[in-house]
Coordinates of C-alpha atoms and ligand atoms in Angstrom, one line a residue:
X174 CA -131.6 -18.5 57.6
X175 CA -135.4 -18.5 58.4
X176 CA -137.4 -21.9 57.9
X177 CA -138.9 -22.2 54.7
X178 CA -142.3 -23.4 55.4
X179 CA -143.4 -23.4 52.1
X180 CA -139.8 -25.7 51.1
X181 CA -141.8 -27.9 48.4
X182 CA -144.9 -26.3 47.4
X183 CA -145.8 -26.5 44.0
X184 CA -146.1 -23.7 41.9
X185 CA -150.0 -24.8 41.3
X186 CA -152.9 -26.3 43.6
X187 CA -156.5 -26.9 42.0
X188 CA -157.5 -25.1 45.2
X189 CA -156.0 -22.6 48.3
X190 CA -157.7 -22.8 51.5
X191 CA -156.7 -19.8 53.0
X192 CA -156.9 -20.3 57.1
X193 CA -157.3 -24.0 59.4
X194 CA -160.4 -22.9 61.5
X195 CA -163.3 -25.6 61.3
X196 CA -164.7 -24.1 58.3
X197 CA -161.3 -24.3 56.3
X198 CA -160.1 -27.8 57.5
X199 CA -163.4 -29.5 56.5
X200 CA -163.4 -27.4 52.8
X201 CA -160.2 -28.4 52.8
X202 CA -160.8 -32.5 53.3
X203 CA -163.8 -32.6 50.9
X204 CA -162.0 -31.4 48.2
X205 CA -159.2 -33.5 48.8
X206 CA -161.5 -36.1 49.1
X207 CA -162.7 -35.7 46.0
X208 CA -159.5 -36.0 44.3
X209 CA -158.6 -32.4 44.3
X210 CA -155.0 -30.9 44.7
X211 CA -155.3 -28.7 47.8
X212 CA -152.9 -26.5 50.0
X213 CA -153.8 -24.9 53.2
X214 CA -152.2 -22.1 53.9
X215 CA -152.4 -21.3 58.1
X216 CA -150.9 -18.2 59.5
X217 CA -150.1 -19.2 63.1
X218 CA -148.6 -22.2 64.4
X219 CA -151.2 -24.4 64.8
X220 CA -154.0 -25.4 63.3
X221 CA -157.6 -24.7 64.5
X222 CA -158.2 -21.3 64.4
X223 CA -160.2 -20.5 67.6
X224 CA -161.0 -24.4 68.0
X225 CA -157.5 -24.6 69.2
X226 CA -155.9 -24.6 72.8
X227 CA -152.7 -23.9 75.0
X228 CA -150.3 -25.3 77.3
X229 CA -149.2 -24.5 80.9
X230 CA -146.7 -25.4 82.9
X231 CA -147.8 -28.0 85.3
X232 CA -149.8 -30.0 82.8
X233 CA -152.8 -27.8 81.8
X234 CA -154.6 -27.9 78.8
X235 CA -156.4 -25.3 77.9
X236 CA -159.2 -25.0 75.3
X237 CA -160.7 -21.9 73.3
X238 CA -164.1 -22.8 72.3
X239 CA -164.5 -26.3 73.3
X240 CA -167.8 -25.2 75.6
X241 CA -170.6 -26.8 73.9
X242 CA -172.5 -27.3 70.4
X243 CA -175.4 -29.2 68.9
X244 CA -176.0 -32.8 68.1
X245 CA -175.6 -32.2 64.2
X246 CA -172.2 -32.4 64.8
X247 CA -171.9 -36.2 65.1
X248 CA -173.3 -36.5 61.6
X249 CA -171.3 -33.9 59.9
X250 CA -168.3 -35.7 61.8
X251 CA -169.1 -38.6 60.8
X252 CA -169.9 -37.8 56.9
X253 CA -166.8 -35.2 56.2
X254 CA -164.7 -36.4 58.6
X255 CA -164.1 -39.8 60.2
X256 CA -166.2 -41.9 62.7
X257 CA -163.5 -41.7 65.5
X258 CA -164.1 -38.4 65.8
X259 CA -167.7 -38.7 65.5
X260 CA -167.5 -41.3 68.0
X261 CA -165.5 -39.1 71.1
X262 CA -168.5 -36.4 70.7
X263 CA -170.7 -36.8 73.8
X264 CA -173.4 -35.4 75.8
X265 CA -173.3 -32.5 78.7
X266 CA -175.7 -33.2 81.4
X267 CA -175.4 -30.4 83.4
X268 CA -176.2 -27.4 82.1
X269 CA -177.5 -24.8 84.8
X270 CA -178.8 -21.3 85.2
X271 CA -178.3 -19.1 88.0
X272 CA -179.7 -15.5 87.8
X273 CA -181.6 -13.2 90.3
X274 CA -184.8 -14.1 88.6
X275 CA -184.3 -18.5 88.3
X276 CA -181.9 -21.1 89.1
X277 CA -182.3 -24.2 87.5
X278 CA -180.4 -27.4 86.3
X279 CA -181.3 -28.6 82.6
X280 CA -180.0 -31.4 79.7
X281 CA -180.9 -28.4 77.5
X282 CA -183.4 -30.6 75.0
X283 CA -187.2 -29.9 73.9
X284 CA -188.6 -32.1 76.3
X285 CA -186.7 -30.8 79.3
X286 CA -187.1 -27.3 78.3
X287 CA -191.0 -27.7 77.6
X288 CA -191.3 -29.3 81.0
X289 CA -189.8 -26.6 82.8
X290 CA -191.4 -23.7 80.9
X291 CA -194.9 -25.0 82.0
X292 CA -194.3 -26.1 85.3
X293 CA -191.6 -24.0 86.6
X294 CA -192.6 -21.0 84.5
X295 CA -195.9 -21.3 84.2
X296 CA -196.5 -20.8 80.7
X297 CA -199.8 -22.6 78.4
X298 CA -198.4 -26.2 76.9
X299 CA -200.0 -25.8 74.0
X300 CA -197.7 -22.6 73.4
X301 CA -194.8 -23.6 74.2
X302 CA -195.8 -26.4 71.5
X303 CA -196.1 -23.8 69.0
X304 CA -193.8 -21.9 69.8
X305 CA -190.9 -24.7 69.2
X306 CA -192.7 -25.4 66.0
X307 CA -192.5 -22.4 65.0
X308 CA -188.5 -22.3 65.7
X309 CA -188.3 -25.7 64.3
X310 CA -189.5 -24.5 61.1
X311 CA -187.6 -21.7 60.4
X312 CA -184.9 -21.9 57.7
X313 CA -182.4 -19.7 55.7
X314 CA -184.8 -18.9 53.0
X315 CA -187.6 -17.1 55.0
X316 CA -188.8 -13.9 55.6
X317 CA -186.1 -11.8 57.8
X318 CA -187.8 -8.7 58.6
X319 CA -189.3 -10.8 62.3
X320 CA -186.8 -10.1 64.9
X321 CA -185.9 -12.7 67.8
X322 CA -187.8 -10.3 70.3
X323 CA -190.8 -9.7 68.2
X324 CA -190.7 -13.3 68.2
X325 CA -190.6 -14.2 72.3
X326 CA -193.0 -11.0 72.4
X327 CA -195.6 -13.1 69.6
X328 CA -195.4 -16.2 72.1
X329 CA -194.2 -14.9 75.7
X330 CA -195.6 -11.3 75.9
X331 CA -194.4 -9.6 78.7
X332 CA -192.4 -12.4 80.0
X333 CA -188.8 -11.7 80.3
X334 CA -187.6 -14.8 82.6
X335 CA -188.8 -16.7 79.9
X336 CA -187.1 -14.8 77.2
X337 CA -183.9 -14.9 79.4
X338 CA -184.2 -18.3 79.6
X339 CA -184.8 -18.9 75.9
X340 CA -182.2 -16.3 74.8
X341 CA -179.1 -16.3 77.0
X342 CA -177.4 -19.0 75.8
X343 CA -177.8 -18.5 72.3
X344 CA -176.4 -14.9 73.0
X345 CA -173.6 -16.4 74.2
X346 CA -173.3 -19.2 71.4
X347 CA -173.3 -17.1 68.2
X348 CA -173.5 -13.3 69.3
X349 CA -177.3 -12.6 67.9
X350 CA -179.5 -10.3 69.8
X351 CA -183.1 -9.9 70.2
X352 CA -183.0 -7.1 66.8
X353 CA -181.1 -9.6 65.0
X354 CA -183.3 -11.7 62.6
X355 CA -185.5 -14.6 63.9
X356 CA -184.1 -17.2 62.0
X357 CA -180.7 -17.0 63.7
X358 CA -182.0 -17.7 66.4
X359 CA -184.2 -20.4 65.8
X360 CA -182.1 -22.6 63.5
X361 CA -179.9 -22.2 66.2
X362 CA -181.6 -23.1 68.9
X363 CA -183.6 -25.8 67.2
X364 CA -180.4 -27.4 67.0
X365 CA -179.5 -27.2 70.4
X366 CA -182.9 -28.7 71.1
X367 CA -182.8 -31.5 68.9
X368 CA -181.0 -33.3 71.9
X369 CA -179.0 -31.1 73.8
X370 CA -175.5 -29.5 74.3
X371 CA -172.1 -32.0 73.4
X372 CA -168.6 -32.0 73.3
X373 CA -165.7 -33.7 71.8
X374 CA -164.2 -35.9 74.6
X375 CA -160.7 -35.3 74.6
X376 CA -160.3 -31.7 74.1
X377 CA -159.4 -29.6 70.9
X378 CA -155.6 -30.7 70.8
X379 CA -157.2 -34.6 70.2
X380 CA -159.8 -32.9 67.8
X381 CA -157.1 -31.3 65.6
X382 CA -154.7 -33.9 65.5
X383 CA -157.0 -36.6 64.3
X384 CA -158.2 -33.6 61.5
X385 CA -154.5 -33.6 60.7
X386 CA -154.3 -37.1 60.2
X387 CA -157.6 -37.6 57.8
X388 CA -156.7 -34.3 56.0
X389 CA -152.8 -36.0 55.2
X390 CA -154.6 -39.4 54.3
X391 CA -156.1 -37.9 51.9
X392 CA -153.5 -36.1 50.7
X393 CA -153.9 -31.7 51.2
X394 CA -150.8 -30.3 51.7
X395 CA -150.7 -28.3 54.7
X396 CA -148.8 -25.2 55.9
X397 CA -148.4 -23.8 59.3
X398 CA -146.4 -20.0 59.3
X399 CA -147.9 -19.2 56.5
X400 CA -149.4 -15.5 56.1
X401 CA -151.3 -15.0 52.8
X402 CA -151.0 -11.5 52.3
X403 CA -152.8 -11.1 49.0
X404 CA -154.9 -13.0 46.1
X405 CA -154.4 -12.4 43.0
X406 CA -157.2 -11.5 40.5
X407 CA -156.8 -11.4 36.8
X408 CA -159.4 -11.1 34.0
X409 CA -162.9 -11.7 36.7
X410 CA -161.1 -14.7 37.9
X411 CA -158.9 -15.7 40.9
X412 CA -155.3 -16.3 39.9
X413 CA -152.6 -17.1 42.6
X414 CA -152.0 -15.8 46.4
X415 CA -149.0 -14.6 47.7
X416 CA -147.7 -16.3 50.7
X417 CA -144.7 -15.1 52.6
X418 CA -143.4 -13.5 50.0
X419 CA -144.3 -16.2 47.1
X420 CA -146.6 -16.4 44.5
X421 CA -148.2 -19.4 44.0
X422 CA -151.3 -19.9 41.4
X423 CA -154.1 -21.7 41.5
X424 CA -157.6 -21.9 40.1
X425 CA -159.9 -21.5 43.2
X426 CA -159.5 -19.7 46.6
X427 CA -161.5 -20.6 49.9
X428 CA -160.8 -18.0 52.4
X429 CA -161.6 -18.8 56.0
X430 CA -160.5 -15.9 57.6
X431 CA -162.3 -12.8 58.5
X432 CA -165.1 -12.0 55.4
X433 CA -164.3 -8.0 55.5
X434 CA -160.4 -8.6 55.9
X435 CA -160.9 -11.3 53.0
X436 CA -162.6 -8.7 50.5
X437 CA -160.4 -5.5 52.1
X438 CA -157.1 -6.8 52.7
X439 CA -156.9 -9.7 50.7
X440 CA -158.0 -8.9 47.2
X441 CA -158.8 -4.8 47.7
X442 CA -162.0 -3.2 46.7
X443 CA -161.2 -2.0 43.1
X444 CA -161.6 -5.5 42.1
X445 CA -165.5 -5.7 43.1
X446 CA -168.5 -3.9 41.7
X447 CA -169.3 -0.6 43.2
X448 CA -172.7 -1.8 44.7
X449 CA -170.9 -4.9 45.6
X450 CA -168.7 -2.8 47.8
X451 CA -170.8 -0.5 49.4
X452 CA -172.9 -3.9 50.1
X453 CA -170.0 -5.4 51.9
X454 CA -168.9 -2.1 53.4
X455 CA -172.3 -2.4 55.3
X456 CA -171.5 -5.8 57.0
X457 CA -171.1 -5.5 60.6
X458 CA -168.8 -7.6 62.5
X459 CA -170.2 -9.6 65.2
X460 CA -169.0 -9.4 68.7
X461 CA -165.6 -10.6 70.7
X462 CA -164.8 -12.3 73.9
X463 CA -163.1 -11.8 76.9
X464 CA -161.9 -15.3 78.8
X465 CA -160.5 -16.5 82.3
X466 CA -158.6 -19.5 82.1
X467 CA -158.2 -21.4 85.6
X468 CA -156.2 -24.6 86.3
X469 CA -156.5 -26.6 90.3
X470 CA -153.7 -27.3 91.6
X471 CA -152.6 -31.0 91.8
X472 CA -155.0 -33.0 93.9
X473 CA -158.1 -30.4 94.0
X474 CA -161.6 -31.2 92.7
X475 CA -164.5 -29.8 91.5
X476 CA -167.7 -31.2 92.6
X477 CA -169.6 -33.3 89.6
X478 CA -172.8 -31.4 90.5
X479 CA -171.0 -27.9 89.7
X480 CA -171.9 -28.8 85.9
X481 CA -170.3 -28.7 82.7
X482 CA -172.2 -25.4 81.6
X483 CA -173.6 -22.7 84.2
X484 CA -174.6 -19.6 82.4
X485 CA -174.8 -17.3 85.5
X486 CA -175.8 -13.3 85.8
X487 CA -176.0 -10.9 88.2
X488 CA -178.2 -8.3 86.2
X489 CA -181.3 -8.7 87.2
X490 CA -183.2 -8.7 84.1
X491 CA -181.8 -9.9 80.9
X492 CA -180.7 -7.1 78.5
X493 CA -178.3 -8.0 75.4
X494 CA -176.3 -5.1 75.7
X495 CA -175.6 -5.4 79.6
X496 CA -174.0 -8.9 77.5
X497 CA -171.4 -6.9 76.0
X498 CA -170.4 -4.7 78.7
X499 CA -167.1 -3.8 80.3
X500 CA -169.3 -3.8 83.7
X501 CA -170.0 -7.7 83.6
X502 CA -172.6 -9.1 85.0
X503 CA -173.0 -12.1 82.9
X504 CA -170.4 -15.2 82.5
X505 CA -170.5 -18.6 81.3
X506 CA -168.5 -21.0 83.4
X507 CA -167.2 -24.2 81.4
X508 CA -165.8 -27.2 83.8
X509 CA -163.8 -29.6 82.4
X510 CA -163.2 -32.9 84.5
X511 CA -160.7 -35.0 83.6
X512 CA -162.7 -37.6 82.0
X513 CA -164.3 -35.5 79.3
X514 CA -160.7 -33.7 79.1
X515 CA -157.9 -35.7 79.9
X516 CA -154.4 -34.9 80.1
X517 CA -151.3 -36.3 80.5
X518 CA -151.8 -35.0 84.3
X519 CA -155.5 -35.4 86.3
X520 CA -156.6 -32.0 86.1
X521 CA -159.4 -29.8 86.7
X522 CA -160.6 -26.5 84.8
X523 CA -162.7 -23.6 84.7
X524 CA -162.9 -21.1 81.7
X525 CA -164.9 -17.8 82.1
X526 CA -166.2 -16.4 79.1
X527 CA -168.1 -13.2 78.5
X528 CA -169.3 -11.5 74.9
X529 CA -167.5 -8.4 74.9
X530 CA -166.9 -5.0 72.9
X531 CA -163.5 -4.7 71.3
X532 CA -163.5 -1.0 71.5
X533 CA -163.3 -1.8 75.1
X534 CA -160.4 -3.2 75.5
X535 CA -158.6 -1.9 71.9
X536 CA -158.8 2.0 73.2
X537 CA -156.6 1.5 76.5
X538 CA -153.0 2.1 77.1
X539 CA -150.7 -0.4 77.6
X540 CA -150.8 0.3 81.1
X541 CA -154.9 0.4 81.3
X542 CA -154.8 -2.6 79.2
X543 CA -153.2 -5.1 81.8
X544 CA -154.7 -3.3 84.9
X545 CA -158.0 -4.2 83.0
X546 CA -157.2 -7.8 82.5
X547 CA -156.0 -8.1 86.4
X548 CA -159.1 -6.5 87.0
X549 CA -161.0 -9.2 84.8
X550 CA -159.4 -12.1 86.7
X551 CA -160.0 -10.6 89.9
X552 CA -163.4 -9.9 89.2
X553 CA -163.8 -13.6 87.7
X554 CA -162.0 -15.3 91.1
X555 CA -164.7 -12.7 93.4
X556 CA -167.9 -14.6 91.3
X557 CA -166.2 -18.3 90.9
X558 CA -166.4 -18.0 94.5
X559 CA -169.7 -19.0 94.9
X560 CA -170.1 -22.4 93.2
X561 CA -165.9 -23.1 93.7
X562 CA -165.5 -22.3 97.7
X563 CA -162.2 -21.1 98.7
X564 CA -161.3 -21.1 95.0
X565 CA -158.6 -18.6 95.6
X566 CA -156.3 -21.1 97.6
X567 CA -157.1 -23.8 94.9
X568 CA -156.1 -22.5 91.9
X569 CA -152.7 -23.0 90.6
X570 CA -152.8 -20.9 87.2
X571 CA -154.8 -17.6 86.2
X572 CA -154.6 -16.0 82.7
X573 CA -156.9 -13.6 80.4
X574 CA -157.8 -13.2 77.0
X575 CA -159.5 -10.2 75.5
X576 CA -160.6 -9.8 72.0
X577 CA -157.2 -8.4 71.5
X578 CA -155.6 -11.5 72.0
X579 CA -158.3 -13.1 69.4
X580 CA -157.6 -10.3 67.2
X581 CA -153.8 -11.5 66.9
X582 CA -154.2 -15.2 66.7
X583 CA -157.0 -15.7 64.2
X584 CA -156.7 -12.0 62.4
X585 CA -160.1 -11.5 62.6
X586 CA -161.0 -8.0 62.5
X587 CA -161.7 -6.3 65.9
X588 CA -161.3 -10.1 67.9
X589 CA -164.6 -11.3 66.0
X590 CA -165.7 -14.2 68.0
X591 CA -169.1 -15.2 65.5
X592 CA -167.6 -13.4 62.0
X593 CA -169.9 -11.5 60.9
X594 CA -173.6 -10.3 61.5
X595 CA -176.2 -11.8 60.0
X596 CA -176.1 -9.7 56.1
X597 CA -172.7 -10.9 56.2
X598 CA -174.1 -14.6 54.8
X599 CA -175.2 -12.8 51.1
X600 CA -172.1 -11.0 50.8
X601 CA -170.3 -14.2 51.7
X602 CA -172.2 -16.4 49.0
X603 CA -171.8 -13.6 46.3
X604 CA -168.5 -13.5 46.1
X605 CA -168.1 -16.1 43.6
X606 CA -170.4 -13.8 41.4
X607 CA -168.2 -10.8 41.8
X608 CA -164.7 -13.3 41.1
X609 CA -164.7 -16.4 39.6
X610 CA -163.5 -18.8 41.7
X611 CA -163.2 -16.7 45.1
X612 CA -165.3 -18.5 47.8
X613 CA -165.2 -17.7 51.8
X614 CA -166.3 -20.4 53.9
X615 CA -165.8 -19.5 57.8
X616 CA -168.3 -17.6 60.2
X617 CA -170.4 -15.4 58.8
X618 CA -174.2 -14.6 59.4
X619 CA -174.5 -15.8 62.8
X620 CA -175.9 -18.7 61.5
X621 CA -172.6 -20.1 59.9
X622 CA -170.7 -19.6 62.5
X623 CA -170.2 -21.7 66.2
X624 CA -168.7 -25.4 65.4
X625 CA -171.7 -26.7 63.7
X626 CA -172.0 -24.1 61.8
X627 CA -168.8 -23.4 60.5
X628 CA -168.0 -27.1 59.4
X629 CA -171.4 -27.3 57.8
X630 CA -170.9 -24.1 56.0
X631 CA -167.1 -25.6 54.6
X632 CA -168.9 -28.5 52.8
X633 CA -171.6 -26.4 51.5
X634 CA -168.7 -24.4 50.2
X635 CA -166.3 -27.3 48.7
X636 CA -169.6 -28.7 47.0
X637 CA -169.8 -24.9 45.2
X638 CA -166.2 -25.4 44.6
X639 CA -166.0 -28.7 42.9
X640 CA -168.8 -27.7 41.1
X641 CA -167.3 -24.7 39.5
X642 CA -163.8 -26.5 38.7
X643 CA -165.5 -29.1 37.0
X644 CA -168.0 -26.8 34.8
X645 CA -164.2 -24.6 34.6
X646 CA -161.6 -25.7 31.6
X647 CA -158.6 -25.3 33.9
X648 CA -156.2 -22.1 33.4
X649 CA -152.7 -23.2 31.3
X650 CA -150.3 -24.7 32.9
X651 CA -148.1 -22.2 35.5
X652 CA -144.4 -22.1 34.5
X653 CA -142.5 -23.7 37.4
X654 CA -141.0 -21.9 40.0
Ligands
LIG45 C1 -164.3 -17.5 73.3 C2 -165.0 -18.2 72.3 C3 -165.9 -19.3 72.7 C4 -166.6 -20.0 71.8 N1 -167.3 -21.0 72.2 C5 -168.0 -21.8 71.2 C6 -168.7 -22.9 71.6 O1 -168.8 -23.3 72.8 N2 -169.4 -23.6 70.7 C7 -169.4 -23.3 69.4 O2 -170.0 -24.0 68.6 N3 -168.6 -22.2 69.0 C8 -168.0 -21.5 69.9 N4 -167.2 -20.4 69.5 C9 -167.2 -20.0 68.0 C10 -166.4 -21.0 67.2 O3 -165.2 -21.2 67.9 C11 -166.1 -20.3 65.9 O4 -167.3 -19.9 65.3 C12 -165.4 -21.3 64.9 O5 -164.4 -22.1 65.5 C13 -164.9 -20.5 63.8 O6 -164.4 -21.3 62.7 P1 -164.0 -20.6 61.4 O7 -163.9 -21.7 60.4 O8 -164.8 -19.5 61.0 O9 -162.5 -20.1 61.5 P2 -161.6 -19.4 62.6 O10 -161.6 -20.3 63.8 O11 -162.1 -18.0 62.8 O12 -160.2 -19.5 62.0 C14 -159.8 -18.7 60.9 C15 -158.4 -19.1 60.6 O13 -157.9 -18.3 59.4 C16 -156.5 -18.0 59.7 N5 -156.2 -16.9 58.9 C17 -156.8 -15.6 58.9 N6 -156.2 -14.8 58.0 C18 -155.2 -15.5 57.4 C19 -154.2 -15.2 56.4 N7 -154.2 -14.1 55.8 N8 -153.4 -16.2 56.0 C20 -153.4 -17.4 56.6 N9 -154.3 -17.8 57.6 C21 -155.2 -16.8 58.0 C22 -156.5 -17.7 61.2 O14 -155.2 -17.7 61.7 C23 -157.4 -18.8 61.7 O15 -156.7 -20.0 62.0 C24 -166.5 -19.6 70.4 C25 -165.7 -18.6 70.0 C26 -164.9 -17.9 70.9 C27 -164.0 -16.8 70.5

């Protein structure tokens, strides 16, 4: 007979968190926190969503999108979470460039980043002053119609190493482009200039486990295998999901998985407003990835001075598209020494990642599928080459991932690395308007979405929540099941 992963659920929860990416687990631990009954529903077999990792024969562990994130994250660790996990979060130093126009080594913080824009690039001090102000100030609430490259144009005209500069990285830390809205750019970037790029010592697999822990401490009941294939709405309100195969009720849903599969898939359109719909019919979905995971064999090294981050191109001048493309020109090499990552064998590793198109990769045959990912790797080893010599020889294990292989681990429509595009964030806060008791916290808006993001945006979400199923007289009492 199959497991029963849902053996001793009960037939009612006071909340459903619907997916165990960061946005879900943290929704999920307020409102258990706060006293709340709460089930998490996951669909694969581990919890994380894309914060999440593998194993390989010969000791490798892999992570997804352990790479890098803002300061912020201590606090928000710290508040929602527990202060051993705050306390593993530390600081990348080495954070390099290296394109045909600069190459440069940077703690990626204000002060480095002014000093190099005036002395390496030349540019006024007294703009770049303003022009971090200007991106320090921005928040949610402000005018959208200023793109990110009417904004470098307002500051840097003409100046495209600068804008590459500026702009690369956050291209490749939340998907936004130089049309997308200002603001996702600078609250992003603001944060990663508060004091520069960190990650959690350990890796994702320590991460997750210690969520685990906090998340049974305080009680959510949590459910791996478990594919929520519909929610239930009666009357304006939410009412129960059904989760392989059973119906169990409840009086507020948080999805974390995709936003448009959420609305779509989950509930189904007739149960929104007509303008609602066309609204969220109108949301794009943000970019995928492609990835090259690379293990040394027992007894290699990397070099310390090879960084933690090198965001490297060929193209010589930056374009977002030439981002996306199947032709790559652009990758972001992560290194992971065995300090910052340890395992239960000394290790070193190298992940290649690259924005990509999902229509590139979901159109092929089976056949053109894997030829493209050999190509991929191959193409990866041929630029690794140059800051790993003889890399070739020294590497033990090679695999890909395309946004196909997102696509079927997180069921996020076309591989979505970032959720949704930027008008995603209204439809996402609406929701509760259209359905009482519906919520969706998980990436959405480019600015929700990346680590920080995602776990800021679940407490924002469980404080909604607990709001609403306090002001709420609760729904009768389900009969058992
Ligand atoms: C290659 C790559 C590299 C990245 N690098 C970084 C980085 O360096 N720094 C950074 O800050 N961010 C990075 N990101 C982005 C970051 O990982 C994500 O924004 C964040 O982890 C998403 O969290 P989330 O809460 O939206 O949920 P997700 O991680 O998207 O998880 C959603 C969960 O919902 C589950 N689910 C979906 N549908 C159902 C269903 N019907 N029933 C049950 N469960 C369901 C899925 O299985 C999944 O576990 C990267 C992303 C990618 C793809």
């Amino acid at each position: 007979m199959p497991k029963d992963f849902l053996q001793g659920a009960k037939s009612h929860y006071d909340v459903i968190v619907i997916g165990s990416g960061l946005g879900g687990l943290t929704a999920a631990n307020v409102l258990a926190r706060e006293g709340r009954s709460v089930l998490l529903l996951e669909q694969h077999y581990k919890l994380g969503g894309l914060a999440t990792w593998f194993k390989r024969p010969g000791g490798h562990l892999f992570d997804i999108s352990l790479h890098g994130f803002p300061h912020g994250m201590i606090k928000s660790c710290r508040r929602y979470w527990t202060s051993e996990i705050a306390d593993s979060i530390v600081q990348l130093h080495g954070v390099r460039f290296d394109n045909p126009m600069f190459s440069l080594t940077t703690s990626f913080d204000r002060n480095d980043f002014t000093q190099l824009l005036v002395e390496k690039f030349g540019v006024e001090s007294q703009t770049v002053k303003a022009f971090f102000d200007t991106a320090r100030g921005m928040n949610f609430y402000d005018d959208q119609s200023l793109t990110t490259g009417q904004l470098f144009e307002k500051f840097f005209p003409g100046r495209e190493d600068v804008v590459r500069l500026l702009m690369e990285p956050i291209t490749y830390a939340n998907g936004s482009t130089l049309e997308d809205p200002a603001i996702t750019y600078g609250i992003v970037f603001s944060n990663f200039m508060a004091k520069g790029v960190f990650t959690f010592q350990g890796g994702t697999d320590h991460l997750v486990k210690s969520m685990q822990k906090e998340m049974e401490r305080n009680n959510v009941d949590i459910r791996i295998n478990c594919l929520v294939e519909k929610i239930n709405v009666t009357n304006g309100r939410v009412k129960s999901v059904v989760v392989n195969g059973r119906e169990i009720n409840t009086d507020a849903v948080v999805s974390n998985g995709n936003l448009v599969g959420t609305i779509f898939n989950m509930v189904g359109e007739e149960k929104f407003d007509r303008d609602f719909v066309e609204q969220a019919k109108a949301v794009r979905l943000n970019n995928s990835s492609t990835q090259v995971y690379m293990a040394l064999k027992p007894g290699e090294e990397i070099d310390r001075d090879t960084g933690d981050l090198l965001f490297c191109s060929t193209a010589p001048l930056f374009r977002t598209n030439l981002l996306l493309s199947r032709e790559i020109t652009s990758r972001t090499f992560s290194f992971y020494y065995p300090d910052i990552r340890p395992a239960s064998k000394e290790r070193y590793l190298i992940v290649s990642s690259t924005n990509a198109n999902y229509d590139d990769w979901a159109k092929l045959s089976e056949e053109e599928y894997l030829a493209s990912k050999d190509d991929l790797i191959e193409d990866t080893l041929e630029h690794l080459e140059k800051y790993v010599p003889n890399c070739r020889e020294r590497i033990e294990h090679v695999e890909a991932a395309t946004p196909k292989t997102f696509e079927h681990y997180t069921r996020h429509l076309a591989g979505s690395s970032f959720g949704t595009k930027y008008e995603g964030l209204a439809v996402s806060r609406s929701l509760p308007e259209q359905i009482r008791g519906l919520y969706h916290a998980g990436s959405c808006g480019i600015i929700m979405s990346g680590w920080l993001g995602t776990i800021n945006y679940g407490v924002i979400v469980a404080n909604d929540v607990l709001n609403y199923l306090s002001s709420t007289a609760p729904l009768p009492a389900p009969s058992a099941t």
